[in-house]
């Protein structure tokens, strides 16, 4: 099989790497890619938001499967254009991707499907914003209705900060605060008339959104993640499949916009039960990095099954024993800004460690040197027989790597490894 991965970040590197290790895949291409992806795939220049450009490239390569990584091309309908050319695409249609593209739409779908989620109000005026903040009280949860690269959510006890964020958005969703730990549960999905909805949940993972240790500081796209979750309640995956994932995919089909691809449920395990915090319409970053490190099944049949509506005929994913931890190394100034062009040292040393591999996100090549080129620069992934061993491997890898102003959290998976969650 020839596969083409669309995107430039860590998620795409993790997916391209997994496909390159898949015996059923003969060639992996990526566009635009990054220097890390170049080690496992042939790179091509393309505008990821242009469906016609992506489809032209896929045709020229004879691609059997196109994997659209990021949310923006999916919401822009890139998958529709490629699919119209008769090429299998892993990723939902533009209409189905509105589950991520509009938080208000996602709330509407959840209500229709009976999916448990936070009470919320959609606001477009200052008066509505004030009324919603009064209704739910602090901590205030204010979400930009549209795409915001994982940074459109403010959770704060400072009412002025909540109002300020709301004024920067055309439309906001203000909702009740959900207590309890958060869990990321991804599911591969397909739909056809004969089988209905086929939904294969992956292992639960947990990511760390705040920039500093102890979940302090502003939200980021994600500073690290780990899987599995030794503290997760027994039966959690089955409960979420029954009450969240299956009903959502069935509701999308009822609306005439069947969902195929990856449905990501961000969950809060509250004192009142499981609640959906948000949906995404693609693999999450950085959770994909540790998940792909532990996936035991070949990836291509699962992606192809979802892309072609035949997932029911593909065996459910299986997992390697042990654990995986990903620690993100970010550039100076992130998340408010990012430093570019700083030389990254020590990558070969980290890669040489047993149980360690490095996933590139914001990197570039300048005169044969790998340099920073974005906010989240790398994710160092460690695997091991236990969460503690995986964590140790990941941080050993981090200690090998240096660049000007590098910042990372030191507490990724620490509580879980110590049995404190």
Short mmCIF file of C-alpha atoms in Angstrom, two decimals:
data_model
loop_
_atom_site.label_atom_id
_atom_site.label_comp_id
_atom_site.label_asym_id
_atom_site.label_seq_id
_atom_site.Cartn_x
_atom_site.Cartn_y
_atom_site.Cartn_z
CA UNK A 1 0.00 0.00 0.00
CA UNK A 2 1.15 3.56 -0.74
CA UNK A 3 0.14 6.06 1.94
CA UNK A 4 0.19 9.86 1.91
CA UNK A 5 0.09 11.68 5.28
CA UNK A 6 -0.99 15.34 5.23
CA UNK A 7 0.41 17.70 7.89
CA UNK A 8 3.58 19.02 9.48
CA UNK A 9 3.46 18.18 13.16
CA UNK A 10 4.13 15.58 15.82
CA UNK A 11 0.87 13.73 15.24
CA UNK A 12 1.77 13.30 11.56
CA UNK A 13 5.31 12.12 12.42
CA UNK A 14 3.88 9.52 14.84
CA UNK A 15 1.39 8.28 12.20
CA UNK A 16 4.00 8.23 9.39
CA UNK A 17 6.41 6.34 11.65
CA UNK A 18 3.75 3.75 12.51
CA UNK A 19 2.89 3.32 8.82
CA UNK A 20 6.58 2.95 7.94
CA UNK A 21 6.81 0.03 10.40
CA UNK A 22 3.67 -1.61 8.95
CA UNK A 23 4.58 -4.63 6.74
CA UNK A 24 1.52 -3.93 4.58
CA UNK A 25 2.80 -0.48 3.58
CA UNK A 26 5.26 -0.26 0.70
CA UNK A 27 5.76 3.50 0.58
CA UNK A 28 5.01 6.40 2.91
CA UNK A 29 4.79 9.97 1.60
CA UNK A 30 4.09 13.12 3.59
CA UNK A 31 3.19 16.68 2.69
CA UNK A 32 4.47 19.12 3.73
CA UNK A 33 6.07 17.03 6.51
CA UNK A 34 9.04 18.00 8.69
CA UNK A 35 12.69 16.86 9.12
CA UNK A 36 11.70 14.03 11.46
CA UNK A 37 9.07 12.72 9.06
CA UNK A 38 11.71 12.83 6.30
CA UNK A 39 13.47 9.91 8.03
CA UNK A 40 10.45 7.63 7.48
CA UNK A 41 8.68 9.15 4.44
CA UNK A 42 9.29 10.99 1.17
CA UNK A 43 8.34 14.65 1.58
CA UNK A 44 6.40 16.77 -0.91
CA UNK A 45 5.43 20.43 -0.92
CA UNK A 46 1.67 21.00 -0.83
CA UNK A 47 -0.85 23.44 0.59
CA UNK A 48 -2.63 21.21 3.14
CA UNK A 49 -5.73 23.42 3.01
CA UNK A 50 -6.16 22.98 -0.75
CA UNK A 51 -8.20 19.88 -1.52
CA UNK A 52 -7.35 20.09 -5.21
CA UNK A 53 -3.60 20.27 -4.50
CA UNK A 54 -3.75 17.34 -2.08
CA UNK A 55 -5.82 15.29 -4.52
CA UNK A 56 -3.44 16.09 -7.41
CA UNK A 57 -0.47 14.97 -5.31
CA UNK A 58 -2.24 11.78 -4.22
CA UNK A 59 -3.06 10.93 -7.84
CA UNK A 60 0.50 11.60 -9.01
CA UNK A 61 1.88 9.27 -6.32
CA UNK A 62 -0.68 6.55 -6.95
CA UNK A 63 -1.65 6.79 -3.28
CA UNK A 64 -4.00 4.07 -2.03
CA UNK A 65 -4.76 5.97 1.17
CA UNK A 66 -4.56 9.62 2.18
CA UNK A 67 -4.37 10.32 5.94
CA UNK A 68 -5.36 13.89 6.82
CA UNK A 69 -3.74 14.72 10.14
CA UNK A 70 -4.72 18.25 11.26
CA UNK A 71 -8.16 19.67 11.95
CA UNK A 72 -8.03 22.74 9.68
CA UNK A 73 -7.85 20.78 6.36
CA UNK A 74 -10.64 18.47 7.57
CA UNK A 75 -12.95 21.37 8.46
CA UNK A 76 -12.03 22.95 5.10
CA UNK A 77 -13.34 19.84 3.32
CA UNK A 78 -10.05 18.53 1.95
CA UNK A 79 -11.18 14.93 2.51
CA UNK A 80 -14.27 15.52 0.35
CA UNK A 81 -12.21 16.66 -2.64
CA UNK A 82 -9.80 13.72 -2.41
CA UNK A 83 -12.64 11.24 -1.91
CA UNK A 84 -14.41 12.64 -4.99
CA UNK A 85 -11.35 11.59 -7.01
CA UNK A 86 -11.91 7.98 -5.95
CA UNK A 87 -9.03 7.87 -3.44
CA UNK A 88 -9.58 6.45 0.06
CA UNK A 89 -9.22 9.12 2.76
CA UNK A 90 -8.84 8.66 6.49
CA UNK A 91 -10.69 11.66 7.88
CA UNK A 92 -14.29 12.89 8.04
CA UNK A 93 -16.07 15.04 5.50
CA UNK A 94 -16.11 18.80 6.01
CA UNK A 95 -19.70 18.55 7.27
CA UNK A 96 -18.87 15.78 9.78
CA UNK A 97 -15.69 17.61 10.90
CA UNK A 98 -17.96 20.34 12.28
CA UNK A 99 -17.99 18.19 15.43
CA UNK A 100 -14.64 19.87 16.01
CA UNK A 101 -15.08 22.95 13.83
CA UNK A 102 -17.98 24.27 15.92
CA UNK A 103 -18.37 23.64 19.63
CA UNK A 104 -21.97 24.85 19.40
CA UNK A 105 -22.70 22.21 16.73
CA UNK A 106 -21.04 19.53 18.86
CA UNK A 107 -23.28 20.48 21.81
CA UNK A 108 -26.32 20.23 19.54
CA UNK A 109 -25.31 16.74 18.38
CA UNK A 110 -24.59 15.61 21.94
CA UNK A 111 -28.00 16.81 23.11
CA UNK A 112 -29.77 15.00 20.26
CA UNK A 113 -27.79 11.80 20.93
CA UNK A 114 -28.29 11.91 24.70
CA UNK A 115 -24.54 12.19 25.33
CA UNK A 116 -23.63 13.43 28.84
CA UNK A 117 -21.82 16.78 28.71
CA UNK A 118 -21.55 20.09 30.56
CA UNK A 119 -24.52 22.45 30.53
CA UNK A 120 -23.67 25.33 28.21
CA UNK A 121 -24.86 28.54 26.58
CA UNK A 122 -23.87 29.84 23.14
CA UNK A 123 -23.19 33.59 23.30
CA UNK A 124 -22.75 36.23 20.59
CA UNK A 125 -23.27 39.46 22.58
CA UNK A 126 -21.71 40.96 25.74
CA UNK A 127 -25.10 40.77 27.47
CA UNK A 128 -25.35 37.03 26.74
CA UNK A 129 -21.79 36.51 27.97
CA UNK A 130 -22.52 38.22 31.30
CA UNK A 131 -25.72 36.21 31.73
CA UNK A 132 -23.91 32.93 31.07
CA UNK A 133 -21.10 33.79 33.49
CA UNK A 134 -23.72 34.61 36.12
CA UNK A 135 -25.55 31.35 35.45
CA UNK A 136 -22.57 29.03 35.83
CA UNK A 137 -20.31 31.01 38.17
CA UNK A 138 -16.58 30.43 38.73
CA UNK A 139 -14.43 28.70 37.67
CA UNK A 140 -15.51 30.18 34.33
CA UNK A 141 -15.15 28.01 31.21
CA UNK A 142 -15.10 30.08 28.01
CA UNK A 143 -14.55 28.38 24.65
CA UNK A 144 -14.08 29.91 21.21
CA UNK A 145 -16.74 28.28 19.05
CA UNK A 146 -14.32 27.74 16.15
CA UNK A 147 -10.89 26.19 15.65
CA UNK A 148 -8.14 27.67 17.81
CA UNK A 149 -5.28 25.17 17.59
CA UNK A 150 -6.05 23.75 21.03
CA UNK A 151 -5.72 27.15 22.71
CA UNK A 152 -9.25 28.58 22.40
CA UNK A 153 -10.34 27.61 25.90
CA UNK A 154 -9.93 29.70 29.03
CA UNK A 155 -10.70 28.24 32.47
CA UNK A 156 -10.33 30.89 35.14
CA UNK A 157 -11.72 32.27 38.38
CA UNK A 158 -10.96 35.79 37.11
CA UNK A 159 -14.19 37.14 35.65
CA UNK A 160 -12.40 39.95 33.80
CA UNK A 161 -10.13 37.40 32.08
CA UNK A 162 -13.19 35.33 31.12
CA UNK A 163 -14.92 38.39 29.63
CA UNK A 164 -11.75 39.44 27.80
CA UNK A 165 -11.42 36.05 26.14
CA UNK A 166 -15.11 36.10 25.15
CA UNK A 167 -14.75 39.52 23.50
CA UNK A 168 -11.96 38.18 21.29
CA UNK A 169 -14.26 35.53 19.78
CA UNK A 170 -17.14 36.01 17.35
CA UNK A 171 -19.14 33.34 19.10
CA UNK A 172 -18.35 31.60 22.38
CA UNK A 173 -19.63 28.62 24.30
CA UNK A 174 -19.72 29.26 28.05
CA UNK A 175 -20.34 26.19 30.16
CA UNK A 176 -20.38 24.81 33.66
CA UNK A 177 -17.04 23.75 35.11
CA UNK A 178 -16.48 19.99 35.22
CA UNK A 179 -14.53 18.61 38.18
CA UNK A 180 -12.39 15.49 38.17
CA UNK A 181 -9.51 14.15 36.06
CA UNK A 182 -9.61 14.37 32.28
CA UNK A 183 -9.15 11.44 29.89
CA UNK A 184 -8.63 11.33 26.14
CA UNK A 185 -10.36 8.43 24.41
CA UNK A 186 -9.88 8.09 20.65
CA UNK A 187 -12.03 5.86 18.48
CA UNK A 188 -11.68 4.67 14.90
CA UNK A 189 -15.07 4.97 13.20
CA UNK A 190 -16.76 3.94 9.99
CA UNK A 191 -20.29 3.74 8.68
CA UNK A 192 -22.09 1.77 6.01
CA UNK A 193 -25.75 0.87 5.48
CA UNK A 194 -25.25 -2.85 6.14
CA UNK A 195 -23.19 -2.68 9.35
CA UNK A 196 -24.27 0.72 10.65
CA UNK A 197 -21.71 2.33 12.92
CA UNK A 198 -18.47 0.50 13.66
CA UNK A 199 -16.52 2.12 16.51
CA UNK A 200 -13.19 0.79 17.81
CA UNK A 201 -11.96 2.65 20.91
CA UNK A 202 -8.21 2.91 21.44
CA UNK A 203 -6.49 2.77 24.82
CA UNK A 204 -7.33 5.73 27.04
CA UNK A 205 -4.59 8.35 27.38
CA UNK A 206 -4.14 11.53 29.38
CA UNK A 207 -2.52 14.76 28.24
CA UNK A 208 -1.23 17.80 30.10
CA UNK A 209 -2.49 21.12 28.74
CA UNK A 210 -0.88 23.72 31.01
CA UNK A 211 2.63 24.97 30.28
CA UNK A 212 4.08 24.55 33.80
CA UNK A 213 4.41 21.76 36.36
CA UNK A 214 1.43 21.23 38.63
CA UNK A 215 -0.94 22.32 35.85
CA UNK A 216 0.00 25.97 36.29
CA UNK A 217 0.15 28.69 33.64
CA UNK A 218 -1.73 29.15 30.36
CA UNK A 219 -3.20 26.42 28.18
CA UNK A 220 -1.07 24.99 25.38
CA UNK A 221 -1.61 22.51 22.57
CA UNK A 222 -0.35 19.85 25.02
CA UNK A 223 2.92 19.42 26.94
CA UNK A 224 2.96 15.65 27.28
CA UNK A 225 0.82 12.51 27.47
CA UNK A 226 0.87 8.90 28.59
CA UNK A 227 -0.97 5.62 28.17
CA UNK A 228 -2.40 3.39 29.61
CA UNK A 229 -4.11 4.88 32.69
CA UNK A 230 -3.65 2.51 35.63
CA UNK A 231 -6.10 4.56 37.69
CA UNK A 232 -8.95 4.60 35.16
CA UNK A 233 -12.18 3.08 36.50
CA UNK A 234 -12.91 -0.48 35.42
CA UNK A 235 -15.29 -0.54 32.48
CA UNK A 236 -14.57 3.08 31.47
CA UNK A 237 -13.95 2.30 27.79
CA UNK A 238 -17.11 0.18 27.52
CA UNK A 239 -19.16 2.91 29.23
CA UNK A 240 -17.85 5.65 26.92
CA UNK A 241 -18.39 3.46 23.86
CA UNK A 242 -22.00 2.84 24.91
CA UNK A 243 -22.94 6.31 26.15
CA UNK A 244 -20.77 8.66 24.04
CA UNK A 245 -19.03 7.28 20.96
CA UNK A 246 -21.64 4.92 19.47
CA UNK A 247 -24.59 7.32 19.97
CA UNK A 248 -22.63 10.22 18.45
CA UNK A 249 -21.64 8.29 15.31
CA UNK A 250 -25.22 7.03 14.94
CA UNK A 251 -26.61 10.56 15.35
CA UNK A 252 -24.23 11.90 12.70
CA UNK A 253 -25.47 9.20 10.29
CA UNK A 254 -29.10 10.10 11.10
CA UNK A 255 -28.28 13.68 10.09
CA UNK A 256 -27.01 12.53 6.72
CA UNK A 257 -23.38 13.33 7.59
CA UNK A 258 -21.86 9.94 8.50
CA UNK A 259 -18.66 10.23 10.51
CA UNK A 260 -15.65 8.23 9.38
CA UNK A 261 -12.11 8.56 10.66
CA UNK A 262 -11.01 9.35 14.19
CA UNK A 263 -13.44 10.64 16.80
CA UNK A 264 -11.64 12.02 19.84
CA UNK A 265 -13.64 12.37 23.03
CA UNK A 266 -12.13 14.61 25.70
CA UNK A 267 -13.75 13.39 28.91
CA UNK A 268 -14.02 14.57 32.50
CA UNK A 269 -14.55 11.88 35.14
CA UNK A 270 -16.71 14.02 37.40
CA UNK A 271 -18.29 13.28 40.76
CA UNK A 272 -21.58 12.89 38.83
CA UNK A 273 -20.16 10.53 36.21
CA UNK A 274 -18.45 10.75 32.83
CA UNK A 275 -19.02 14.00 30.90
CA UNK A 276 -17.75 15.02 27.44
CA UNK A 277 -15.57 18.13 27.54
CA UNK A 278 -15.10 18.31 23.76
CA UNK A 279 -14.97 16.35 20.54
CA UNK A 280 -12.16 16.46 18.01
CA UNK A 281 -12.36 15.00 14.51
CA UNK A 282 -8.75 13.74 14.25
CA UNK A 283 -5.94 12.14 16.21
CA UNK A 284 -4.91 14.28 19.18
CA UNK A 285 -1.46 15.70 19.71
CA UNK A 286 0.48 14.70 21.86
CA UNK A 287 -1.59 11.63 22.82
CA UNK A 288 -1.03 10.02 19.41
CA UNK A 289 2.71 9.75 20.12
CA UNK A 290 2.48 7.33 23.09
CA UNK A 291 -0.52 5.52 21.59
CA UNK A 292 1.29 4.73 18.35
CA UNK A 293 4.31 3.55 20.38
CA UNK A 294 2.14 0.85 21.99
CA UNK A 295 -0.13 -0.10 19.07
CA UNK A 296 0.52 -3.76 18.29
CA UNK A 297 -1.82 -4.07 15.30
CA UNK A 298 -0.65 -2.86 11.89
CA UNK A 299 -2.03 0.66 11.43
CA UNK A 300 -2.87 0.64 7.71
CA UNK A 301 -5.77 -1.89 7.77
CA UNK A 302 -7.46 0.10 10.57
CA UNK A 303 -7.11 3.42 8.74
CA UNK A 304 -8.17 1.89 5.41
CA UNK A 305 -11.15 0.18 7.04
CA UNK A 306 -12.34 3.49 8.49
CA UNK A 307 -11.68 5.27 5.17
CA UNK A 308 -13.67 2.79 3.10
CA UNK A 309 -16.51 1.97 5.49
CA UNK A 310 -15.24 -1.58 5.99
CA UNK A 311 -13.87 -1.29 9.54
CA UNK A 312 -16.25 -4.02 10.73
CA UNK A 313 -14.23 -6.56 8.72
CA UNK A 314 -10.91 -5.48 10.31
CA UNK A 315 -9.89 -6.95 13.70
CA UNK A 316 -10.06 -4.48 16.59
CA UNK A 317 -6.72 -2.89 17.57
CA UNK A 318 -4.46 -4.71 20.02
CA UNK A 319 -1.81 -3.24 22.30
CA UNK A 320 1.68 -4.10 23.45
CA UNK A 321 2.12 -4.63 27.19
CA UNK A 322 3.76 -1.89 29.22
CA UNK A 323 3.41 1.87 28.99
CA UNK A 324 4.48 4.88 26.95
CA UNK A 325 5.13 8.47 28.00
CA UNK A 326 5.66 11.48 25.72
CA UNK A 327 7.31 14.65 27.02
CA UNK A 328 7.02 17.75 24.83
CA UNK A 329 9.97 20.12 24.54
CA UNK A 330 8.78 23.62 23.62
CA UNK A 331 10.60 26.69 22.39
CA UNK A 332 11.31 29.87 24.34
CA UNK A 333 8.24 32.03 24.83
CA UNK A 334 5.67 29.30 24.16
CA UNK A 335 2.65 29.46 24.31
CA UNK A 336 2.46 33.26 23.97
CA UNK A 337 5.11 33.24 21.22
CA UNK A 338 7.80 30.91 19.90
CA UNK A 339 11.49 31.14 19.08
CA UNK A 340 12.64 29.93 15.66
CA UNK A 341 16.05 29.04 14.28
CA UNK A 342 17.64 27.75 17.49
CA UNK A 343 19.96 24.80 16.79
CA UNK A 344 18.81 21.53 18.39
CA UNK A 345 21.63 19.39 19.80
CA UNK A 346 21.65 15.79 21.04
CA UNK A 347 18.96 14.19 18.87
CA UNK A 348 21.12 11.16 17.88
CA UNK A 349 22.05 10.62 21.54
CA UNK A 350 18.39 10.51 22.58
CA UNK A 351 17.45 8.20 19.69
CA UNK A 352 20.28 5.81 20.67
CA UNK A 353 18.72 5.14 24.08
CA UNK A 354 16.79 1.91 24.50
CA UNK A 355 13.03 2.45 24.50
CA UNK A 356 13.30 6.06 23.31
CA UNK A 357 12.35 7.74 20.04
CA UNK A 358 11.94 11.41 19.21
CA UNK A 359 8.93 12.79 17.35
CA UNK A 360 9.43 16.10 15.52
CA UNK A 361 6.75 18.80 15.57
CA UNK A 362 8.16 22.32 15.11
CA UNK A 363 11.53 21.66 13.46
CA UNK A 364 13.28 22.68 10.23
CA UNK A 365 16.61 22.04 8.49
CA UNK A 366 18.98 24.97 8.01
CA UNK A 367 22.41 24.22 6.51
CA UNK A 368 22.21 20.57 7.61
CA UNK A 369 21.37 21.55 11.19
CA UNK A 370 18.00 20.76 12.80
CA UNK A 371 16.56 23.96 14.26
CA UNK A 372 13.41 25.04 16.08
CA UNK A 373 10.53 26.18 13.88
CA UNK A 374 7.50 26.43 16.14
CA UNK A 375 6.12 26.42 19.65
CA UNK A 376 6.07 22.70 20.40
CA UNK A 377 9.36 21.50 18.95
CA UNK A 378 9.72 17.80 19.85
CA UNK A 379 8.03 15.02 21.78
CA UNK A 380 10.41 12.55 23.41
CA UNK A 381 8.66 9.18 23.72
CA UNK A 382 9.77 6.57 26.23
CA UNK A 383 8.41 3.03 26.48
CA UNK A 384 8.88 0.49 29.24
CA UNK A 385 7.34 -2.36 31.17
CA UNK A 386 5.69 0.05 33.60
CA UNK A 387 4.68 3.69 33.63
CA UNK A 388 7.66 4.43 35.85
CA UNK A 389 10.09 2.80 33.42
CA UNK A 390 8.53 4.58 30.42
CA UNK A 391 8.70 7.89 32.25
CA UNK A 392 12.34 7.37 33.14
CA UNK A 393 13.18 6.53 29.52
CA UNK A 394 11.40 9.63 28.22
CA UNK A 395 13.18 11.95 30.63
CA UNK A 396 16.53 10.29 29.91
CA UNK A 397 15.88 11.21 26.28
CA UNK A 398 14.93 14.78 27.20
CA UNK A 399 18.18 15.18 29.15
CA UNK A 400 20.16 14.40 25.97
CA UNK A 401 18.56 17.22 23.96
CA UNK A 402 19.30 20.94 24.22
CA UNK A 403 18.35 24.14 22.41
CA UNK A 404 18.22 27.78 23.43
CA UNK A 405 15.30 28.51 25.76
CA UNK A 406 14.00 24.92 25.75
CA UNK A 407 11.20 24.31 28.22
CA UNK A 408 9.44 21.15 29.31
CA UNK A 409 7.36 19.91 32.20
CA UNK A 410 9.04 17.59 34.70
CA UNK A 411 5.84 16.00 36.03
CA UNK A 412 4.33 14.21 33.01
CA UNK A 413 2.72 10.98 34.32
CA UNK A 414 4.43 11.48 37.71
CA UNK A 415 1.32 11.08 39.85
CA UNK A 416 0.06 8.09 37.85
CA UNK A 417 3.47 6.37 38.06
CA UNK A 418 3.46 6.92 41.81
CA UNK A 419 -0.10 5.60 42.15
CA UNK A 420 -1.40 8.96 43.37
CA UNK A 421 -4.13 9.69 40.82
#
